[in-house]
Rosetta silent file (secondary structure, phi, psi, omega in degrees, C-alpha in Angstrom):
SEQUENCE: XXXXXXXXXXXXXXXXXXXXXXXXXXXXXXXXXXXXXXXXXXXXXXXXXXXXXXXXXXXXXXXXXXXXXXXXXXXXXXXXXXXXXXXXXXXXXXXXXXXXXXXXXXXXXXXXXXXXXXXXXXXXXXXXXXXXXXXXXXXXXXXXXXXXXXXXXXXXXXXXXXXXXXXXXXXXXXXXXXXXXXXXXXXXXXXXXXXXXXXXXXXXXXXXXXXXXXXXXXXXXXXXXXXXXXXXXXXX
SCORE:     score description
SCORE:     0.000 S_00000001
   1 L     0.000  -40.799 -179.532    0.014    0.003   -0.009 S_00000001
   2 L  -107.105  152.754  179.484    2.830    2.388    0.883 S_00000001
   3 L  -111.357  -19.799 -171.002    6.038    3.066   -1.042 S_00000001
   4 E  -142.500  129.931  178.580    7.919    5.293    1.434 S_00000001
   5 E  -119.338  127.402  177.618    8.200    5.187    5.223 S_00000001
   6 E   -98.413  119.854  175.708    9.486    8.125    7.268 S_00000001
   7 E   -84.989  130.353  179.776   11.185    7.105   10.545 S_00000001
   8 E  -123.804   93.669  175.191   10.715    9.692   13.348 S_00000001
   9 E   -64.829  140.157 -176.882   12.925    8.996   16.409 S_00000001
  10 E  -132.777  127.257  171.242   11.420   10.492   19.563 S_00000001
  11 L  -142.778  106.703  179.022   13.038   11.128   22.939 S_00000001
  12 L    54.825   58.387 -178.147   11.215   13.495   25.342 S_00000001
  13 L  -123.199   35.475 -176.232    9.578   15.573   22.605 S_00000001
  14 L   -58.179  -30.570 -177.748    6.051   15.994   24.020 S_00000001
  15 L   -73.550  -17.169 -176.420    6.130   19.741   23.199 S_00000001
  16 L  -102.944  -17.152 -164.831    6.759   19.044   19.515 S_00000001
  17 H   -66.352  -35.110  177.344    4.547   16.044   18.723 S_00000001
  18 H   -65.333  -38.505  175.704    1.333   17.836   17.812 S_00000001
  19 H   -68.247  -35.896  175.087    3.261   19.954   15.340 S_00000001
  20 H   -59.877  -46.851  178.434    4.976   16.819   14.033 S_00000001
  21 H   -58.841  -46.186 -178.424    1.577   15.261   13.415 S_00000001
  22 H   -59.230  -48.792 -173.530    0.288   18.374   11.630 S_00000001
  23 H   -73.541  -39.167 -179.872    3.288   18.822    9.363 S_00000001
  24 H   -72.837  -35.423  176.540    3.797   15.142    8.508 S_00000001
  25 H   -64.225  -42.153  177.272    0.084   14.619    7.840 S_00000001
  26 H   -61.776  -39.103 -179.540    0.186   17.627    5.497 S_00000001
  27 H   -64.803  -40.285 -176.605    3.249   16.152    3.785 S_00000001
  28 H   -59.852  -20.520 -178.767    1.527   12.805    3.118 S_00000001
  29 L   -83.685  -17.213 -179.075   -1.003   14.706    0.982 S_00000001
  30 L  -118.695    0.142 -175.363    1.733   16.166   -1.302 S_00000001
  31 L   -61.914  144.189  177.882    4.346   13.395   -1.152 S_00000001
  32 L   -71.414  -21.639  175.708    5.746   12.070   -4.435 S_00000001
  33 L  -124.737  146.818  177.285    5.398    8.526   -3.052 S_00000001
  34 L   -60.725  123.154 -163.287    2.542    7.156   -0.918 S_00000001
  35 E  -117.444  136.404  171.146    3.965    7.731    2.538 S_00000001
  36 E  -115.073  159.122 -179.467    3.657    6.103    5.961 S_00000001
  37 E  -119.828  132.367  176.132    5.086    7.421    9.262 S_00000001
  38 E  -122.606  108.474  172.580    6.853    5.317   11.887 S_00000001
  39 E   -76.640  137.920  169.958    7.512    6.842   15.310 S_00000001
  40 E  -120.404  103.360 -179.618   10.299    5.167   17.289 S_00000001
  41 E   -84.116  111.134 -172.269    9.947    6.208   20.921 S_00000001
  42 L   -86.151   57.846  175.622   13.433    5.852   22.411 S_00000001
  43 L    67.198   38.677  179.201   12.353    5.303   26.015 S_00000001
  44 L   -56.558  144.645  179.282   10.933    8.818   26.574 S_00000001
  45 L  -105.632    1.318  177.306   10.313    9.736   30.208 S_00000001
  46 L  -100.837 -149.415 -176.810    7.753   12.459   29.487 S_00000001
  47 L   -94.805   17.425 -176.587    4.268   12.167   27.927 S_00000001
  48 H   -57.346  -44.572 -174.616    5.575   11.420   24.446 S_00000001
  49 H   -63.327  -42.840  179.095    4.281    7.815   24.282 S_00000001
  50 H   -67.213  -33.810  175.532    0.687    8.622   25.109 S_00000001
  51 H   -67.320  -41.777  178.643    0.705   11.432   22.541 S_00000001
  52 H   -61.299  -45.590  179.356    2.196    9.088   19.933 S_00000001
  53 H   -59.437  -40.042  177.586   -0.500    6.486   20.628 S_00000001
  54 H   -65.788  -41.955  178.763   -3.226    9.102   20.195 S_00000001
  55 H   -61.224  -44.561 -178.800   -1.693   10.347   16.957 S_00000001
  56 H   -69.142  -30.333  179.152   -1.496    6.809   15.547 S_00000001
  57 H   -68.313  -32.773 -177.212   -5.044    6.009   16.591 S_00000001
  58 H   -99.127    0.929  179.837   -6.466    8.891   14.563 S_00000001
  59 L  -135.121  115.884 -175.587   -4.190    8.552   11.491 S_00000001
  60 L   -62.234  -29.421 -174.680   -4.043    5.315    9.497 S_00000001
  61 L   -82.747   -2.114 -175.223   -0.653    6.128    7.978 S_00000001
  62 E  -107.651  132.661  174.653    0.998    6.541   11.411 S_00000001
  63 E  -137.163  174.324 -178.571    2.446    3.666   13.485 S_00000001
  64 E  -149.272  157.721  167.267    4.940    3.366   16.317 S_00000001
  65 E  -120.688  137.282 -179.862    7.576    1.326   18.095 S_00000001
  66 E  -120.382  111.959  177.313    8.061    1.969   21.836 S_00000001
  67 L   -69.942  148.425  176.226   11.427    1.033   23.390 S_00000001
  68 L   -67.730  -34.577  179.107   11.483   -0.375   26.896 S_00000001
  69 L  -150.748  164.584 -178.029   14.325    2.008   27.781 S_00000001
  70 L   -66.634  124.243 -177.044   16.421    4.707   26.172 S_00000001
  71 L  -122.599   -3.416  175.785   18.939    3.187   23.732 S_00000001
  72 L   100.089  162.644 -173.294   20.056    6.170   21.655 S_00000001
  73 H   -61.915  -43.081 -178.662   19.452    7.635   18.214 S_00000001
  74 H   -62.099  -39.141  178.072   21.320    4.968   16.235 S_00000001
  75 H   -63.900  -41.046 -179.407   19.272    2.209   17.920 S_00000001
  76 H   -63.953  -42.458  178.801   16.051    4.043   17.080 S_00000001
  77 H   -66.638  -43.082  179.572   17.018    4.384   13.419 S_00000001
  78 H   -58.937  -43.296  178.774   18.142    0.745   13.302 S_00000001
  79 H   -61.894  -37.959  176.148   14.815   -0.415   14.772 S_00000001
  80 H   -64.176  -47.195  177.926   13.041    1.582   12.079 S_00000001
  81 H   -57.169  -41.756 -177.240   15.164    0.000    9.317 S_00000001
  82 H   -67.922  -25.316 -171.340   14.434   -3.469   10.721 S_00000001
  83 H   -93.538  -37.345 -171.358   10.673   -2.856   10.843 S_00000001
  84 L   -68.244  154.528 -179.362    9.756   -1.116    7.605 S_00000001
  85 L  -125.701    1.422 -178.561    8.644   -3.001    4.494 S_00000001
  86 L   -80.600  162.430 -178.309    8.404   -0.214    1.907 S_00000001
  87 L   -62.741  -35.136 -177.826   10.789    0.201   -1.025 S_00000001
  88 E  -123.566  147.060  174.230   12.147    3.489    0.381 S_00000001
  89 E  -127.901  147.362  175.544   12.764    4.727    3.899 S_00000001
  90 E  -125.057  175.901 -177.358   13.329    8.250    5.171 S_00000001
  91 E  -150.760  133.496  175.903   14.408    9.805    8.436 S_00000001
  92 E  -146.091  143.915  176.807   13.553   13.133   10.077 S_00000001
  93 L   -76.151  149.878 -179.086   14.108   14.440   13.614 S_00000001
  94 L   -77.618   -3.400  174.127   11.065   15.183   15.770 S_00000001
  95 L   -80.573  -10.948  178.617   12.319   18.695   16.486 S_00000001
  96 L    54.093   41.627  170.712   11.340   19.611   12.882 S_00000001
  97 L   -78.799  -10.061  168.682   14.358   21.797   12.260 S_00000001
  98 L  -117.736  158.302 -172.089   14.071   20.440    8.744 S_00000001
  99 L   -98.822  127.814 -179.394   10.914   20.552    6.634 S_00000001
 100 H   -56.853  -33.621 -179.103    9.016   17.391    5.668 S_00000001
 101 H   -61.492  -22.645  179.051    8.117   18.890    2.265 S_00000001
 102 H   -71.373  -10.956  171.271   11.831   18.817    1.402 S_00000001
 103 H   -57.663  -30.943  179.792   11.590   15.042    1.240 S_00000001
 104 H   -64.156  -32.352  175.897   10.215   15.628   -2.254 S_00000001
 105 H   -63.470  -37.004  179.926   13.553   17.203   -3.232 S_00000001
 106 H   -76.207  -40.938  179.887   15.289   14.006   -2.166 S_00000001
 107 H   -64.326  -31.595  177.023   12.715   11.663   -3.729 S_00000001
 108 L   -62.633  -25.995 -174.230   13.127   13.412   -7.081 S_00000001
 109 L  -101.196  -10.629 -167.622   16.798   12.383   -7.061 S_00000001
 110 L   -68.403  -24.795 -174.794   16.698    8.882   -5.554 S_00000001
 111 L   -35.631  -69.174 -177.847   16.273    6.999   -8.861 S_00000001
 112 L   -82.849   -4.252 -177.009   19.930    6.256   -9.745 S_00000001
 113 L  -107.061  161.460  179.210   21.102    6.692   -6.119 S_00000001
 114 L  -107.444  -18.139  170.088   20.835    4.478   -3.068 S_00000001
 115 E  -145.627  131.154  170.822   20.943    7.296   -0.513 S_00000001
 116 E  -122.497  123.770 -176.933   20.096   10.969   -0.915 S_00000001
 117 E  -116.029  148.174  174.280   20.814   13.179    2.082 S_00000001
 118 E   -77.013  155.525  169.608   19.983   16.783    2.813 S_00000001
 119 E  -122.706  121.600 -174.723   22.549   19.480    3.448 S_00000001
 120 E   -70.984  110.280  177.330   21.259   22.173    5.815 S_00000001
 121 L   -85.407  138.157  177.624   21.506   25.518    3.980 S_00000001
 122 L    53.529   55.817 -176.259   21.712   28.679    6.094 S_00000001
 123 L   -55.920  138.816 -177.013   21.709   26.770    9.372 S_00000001
 124 L  -105.611   39.519  178.205   19.749   28.439   12.172 S_00000001
 125 L  -104.749  170.761  178.730   21.815   27.034   15.055 S_00000001
 126 L   -66.198  161.273  177.676   24.112   28.734   17.533 S_00000001
 127 H   -56.723  -45.169 -177.759   27.705   29.589   16.586 S_00000001
 128 H   -62.560  -43.782 -179.184   29.062   26.880   18.908 S_00000001
 129 H   -65.008  -43.938  179.710   26.722   24.235   17.471 S_00000001
 130 H   -64.995  -43.045 -178.084   27.535   25.186   13.884 S_00000001
 131 H   -65.929  -44.196 -179.447   31.265   25.318   14.498 S_00000001
 132 H   -66.515  -35.420  177.242   31.387   21.979   16.340 S_00000001
 133 H   -68.664  -38.126  179.008   29.336   20.334   13.565 S_00000001
 134 H   -63.370  -45.417  179.716   31.651   21.782   10.882 S_00000001
 135 H   -63.126  -45.078 -179.031   34.735   20.421   12.681 S_00000001
 136 H   -61.148  -40.266  178.866   33.082   17.030   13.260 S_00000001
 137 H   -65.640  -37.656  178.603   32.103   16.764    9.591 S_00000001
 138 H   -64.526  -42.437  176.866   35.675   17.574    8.557 S_00000001
 139 H   -61.144  -46.787 -177.051   37.062   14.870   10.837 S_00000001
 140 H   -63.628  -41.242  179.381   34.559   12.316    9.553 S_00000001
 141 H   -62.422  -36.430 -179.462   35.333   13.107    5.880 S_00000001
 142 H   -64.076  -33.073 -179.430   39.056   12.639    6.566 S_00000001
 143 H   -82.803  -41.194 -169.516   38.328    9.129    7.891 S_00000001
 144 H   -99.913  -23.800 -175.299   35.595    8.013    5.478 S_00000001
 145 L    54.832   37.377 -178.344   36.267    9.940    2.256 S_00000001
 146 L   -84.378  -10.921  178.286   32.481    9.957    1.726 S_00000001
 147 L    73.637    8.318 -176.331   32.428   13.478    0.216 S_00000001
 148 L   -92.993  138.219 -177.101   29.461   14.520    2.347 S_00000001
 149 L   -89.293  -22.580 -171.499   29.326   18.000    3.850 S_00000001
 150 L  -152.958   68.116 -176.583   26.608   17.435    6.462 S_00000001
 151 L   -69.793  -14.788  176.713   25.905   13.854    7.464 S_00000001
 152 L   -77.479   -5.968  179.252   24.233   15.121   10.644 S_00000001
 153 L   -61.468  122.594 -176.843   21.373   16.526    8.586 S_00000001
 154 L   -86.474   50.676  176.245   18.232   14.707    9.814 S_00000001
 155 E  -145.815  107.872 -173.869   16.629   14.449    6.410 S_00000001
 156 E  -144.441  151.417  169.957   17.510   11.397    4.337 S_00000001
 157 E  -128.630  130.180 -175.725   15.996    8.974    1.809 S_00000001
 158 E  -133.648  140.222  170.839   17.492    5.493    1.471 S_00000001
 159 E   -68.453  127.856 -169.637   16.594    2.463   -0.606 S_00000001
 160 H   -61.148  -34.087 -179.948   15.405    0.026    1.999 S_00000001
 161 H   -61.683  -28.841  177.182   17.373   -2.934    0.673 S_00000001
 162 H   -81.887  -41.755 -177.669   20.566   -0.952    1.438 S_00000001
 163 H   -60.524  -39.737 -177.645   19.311    0.390    4.811 S_00000001
 164 L   -69.372  -17.264 -179.392   18.584   -3.143    6.091 S_00000001
 165 L   -91.609   -2.363 -178.218   22.173   -4.229    5.344 S_00000001
 166 L   -77.120  118.364  178.510   23.754   -1.517    7.511 S_00000001
 167 L   -82.357   86.761 -171.940   25.309   -3.120   10.628 S_00000001
 168 L   -66.652  142.631  166.734   24.460   -0.302   13.011 S_00000001
 169 L  -134.729  169.020 -178.153   26.420    0.547   16.141 S_00000001
 170 L   -57.379  125.108 -178.958   26.056    3.481   18.536 S_00000001
 171 L    95.985   -8.707 -173.243   26.915    6.656   16.678 S_00000001
 172 H   -73.647  -10.797  177.318   26.640    5.159   13.209 S_00000001
 173 H   -59.128  -21.289  178.171   23.765    7.449   12.249 S_00000001
 174 H   -78.169  -12.175 -170.443   26.549    9.913   11.344 S_00000001
 175 H  -117.935   19.829 -177.657   28.033    7.421    8.856 S_00000001
 176 H   -58.809  -44.755  175.675   25.013    6.374    6.801 S_00000001
 177 H   -60.237  -43.475  179.609   26.435    7.638    3.461 S_00000001
 178 H   -60.799  -37.178 -179.854   29.744    5.921    4.193 S_00000001
 179 H   -72.525  -29.112  173.782   27.961    2.662    4.984 S_00000001
 180 H   -70.119  -39.934  177.590   26.058    2.851    1.686 S_00000001
 181 H   -63.085  -34.596  177.252   29.388    3.375   -0.129 S_00000001
 182 H   -63.660  -23.277  176.769   30.727    0.233    1.575 S_00000001
 183 L   -89.611   11.633 -177.460   27.904   -1.613   -0.178 S_00000001
 184 L    63.763   25.606  175.772   29.102   -0.143   -3.491 S_00000001
 185 L   -85.554  177.192 -177.955   26.014    2.072   -3.519 S_00000001
 186 L  -116.249  138.727 -176.555   25.724    5.623   -4.822 S_00000001
 187 E  -127.229  153.666 -179.550   25.059    8.692   -2.663 S_00000001
 188 E  -145.410  147.851  174.318   24.028   12.296   -3.305 S_00000001
 189 E  -117.643  141.994 -174.599   23.557   15.402   -1.194 S_00000001
 190 E  -132.794  131.663  177.921   20.879   18.049   -1.844 S_00000001
 191 E   -64.195  137.793  177.652   20.464   21.449   -0.106 S_00000001
 192 E  -133.566  166.669  179.208   17.394   21.658    2.161 S_00000001
 193 L   -71.344  156.031  174.336   15.810   24.235    4.457 S_00000001
 194 L  -141.676  142.801 -174.284   16.761   24.592    8.100 S_00000001
 195 L  -132.414  157.192  174.311   14.899   26.218   10.985 S_00000001
 196 L   -68.246  152.525  172.391   15.545   27.040   14.654 S_00000001
 197 L   -69.005  133.092 -176.747   14.209   24.661   17.289 S_00000001
 198 L  -108.259  -13.596 -179.555   10.942   26.143   18.580 S_00000001
 199 L  -155.063  159.571 -179.173   10.158   23.695   21.412 S_00000001
 200 L    74.235 -174.537 -178.940   11.852   21.059   23.568 S_00000001
 201 L  -127.633  148.459  179.999   15.565   20.851   24.200 S_00000001
 202 L   -65.974  144.982 -177.496   18.498   19.653   22.084 S_00000001
 203 L   -98.695   -3.588 -178.334   19.773   16.158   22.930 S_00000001
 204 L  -122.771  136.729  176.779   23.373   16.711   21.747 S_00000001
 205 L  -113.244 -166.096  179.831   26.097   18.902   23.210 S_00000001
 206 H   -59.875  -41.498 -179.770   29.701   19.652   22.287 S_00000001
 207 H   -58.793  -45.199 -177.977   30.823   16.200   23.512 S_00000001
 208 H   -65.631  -30.958 -175.265   28.306   14.466   21.231 S_00000001
 209 H   -90.583  -18.311 -176.288   29.324   16.550   18.239 S_00000001
 210 L  -117.804  -72.465 -173.703   33.096   16.481   18.596 S_00000001
 211 H   -67.274  -39.978  177.407   34.690   13.872   20.859 S_00000001
 212 H   -58.987  -52.979  178.766   31.959   11.278   20.359 S_00000001
 213 H   -59.387  -34.749  178.413   32.147   11.372   16.550 S_00000001
 214 H   -61.655  -45.405  176.749   35.975   11.218   16.692 S_00000001
 215 H   -63.902  -38.070  179.448   35.770    7.973   18.645 S_00000001
 216 H   -64.525  -28.558  179.288   33.096    6.675   16.269 S_00000001
 217 H   -61.393  -39.249  178.688   35.476    7.262   13.333 S_00000001
 218 H   -69.346  -34.472  174.564   37.808    4.583   14.711 S_00000001
 219 H   -64.601  -39.597  178.382   34.859    2.224   15.102 S_00000001
 220 H   -62.571  -42.744  178.728   33.945    2.925   11.461 S_00000001
 221 H   -60.475  -39.527  176.362   37.497    2.102   10.342 S_00000001
 222 H   -62.688  -45.613  179.527   37.287   -1.208   12.197 S_00000001
 223 H   -60.608  -43.236 -178.579   33.890   -1.863   10.595 S_00000001
 224 H   -62.245  -39.380 -178.890   35.219   -1.023    7.145 S_00000001
 225 H   -68.293  -36.134 -175.940   38.135   -3.458    7.555 S_00000001
 226 H   -95.657   -5.894 -171.545   35.834   -6.275    8.709 S_00000001
 227 L   -62.989  134.944  177.347   32.812   -5.484    6.518 S_00000001
 228 L   -99.772  122.692  178.423   31.531   -8.421    4.415 S_00000001
 229 L  -138.040  128.935 -178.296   30.283   -7.459    0.973 S_00000001
 230 L  -151.499  158.026  173.792   29.527   -9.818   -1.879 S_00000001
 231 L  -127.220  133.005  177.488   27.399  -10.213   -5.027 S_00000001
 232 L   -81.694  124.122  179.107   26.116  -13.589   -6.191 S_00000001
 233 L   -80.523  -48.928 -179.739   26.985  -14.161   -9.864 S_00000001
 234 L  -145.143  161.355  173.340   24.975  -17.332  -10.472 S_00000001
 235 L  -137.993  146.684  178.658   22.986  -19.932   -8.564 S_00000001
 236 L  -128.021    0.000    0.000   22.196  -23.509   -9.437 S_00000001
């Protein structure tokens, strides 16, 4: 029935969820592919789960997974990849600092590519946040050679067959383009809109954007060395 599923990780975002419902519901009416929404509640300690259940009850295209405890963003994305059955999967943060309608910009390009990621143009974040993200992206590019300028952009479209083959570990959400390249896939980046956070609080600080990603780069190098990739030529 659906062709495209948008994964929405949620952790203590009760102040944003009604707006998430409104904007994603509006997007499903203009989407280039018939679209479903999958909330992944990452062990929220506020009222997020009850709001998610109410949203899903009144909207057929909305479903959810509820974690028993907080496991982190990479785990939430991985659970989404494991669950979806549509040809394409997307990802957007529940703070809505990126616009759901920009998924159409990515969907227009996905044909020959296996992952299309947004690049946040004219970012509306603080100087410290922007600078730490710029440094972290530079470090990551030096390790992965993925050519991506903004892998932290929470707006992506991936062919599901590739997404399901990604062996996720904590922090790997920053390396999705690199992991597609390890599968000999093709990636593209497209400029998208960016907005200030209007409700809730950010979940990442300087540690998460600088020192954490640096450590994750070494984990990625280990993964790259050990990664198994093959294509079957014939079967009998």
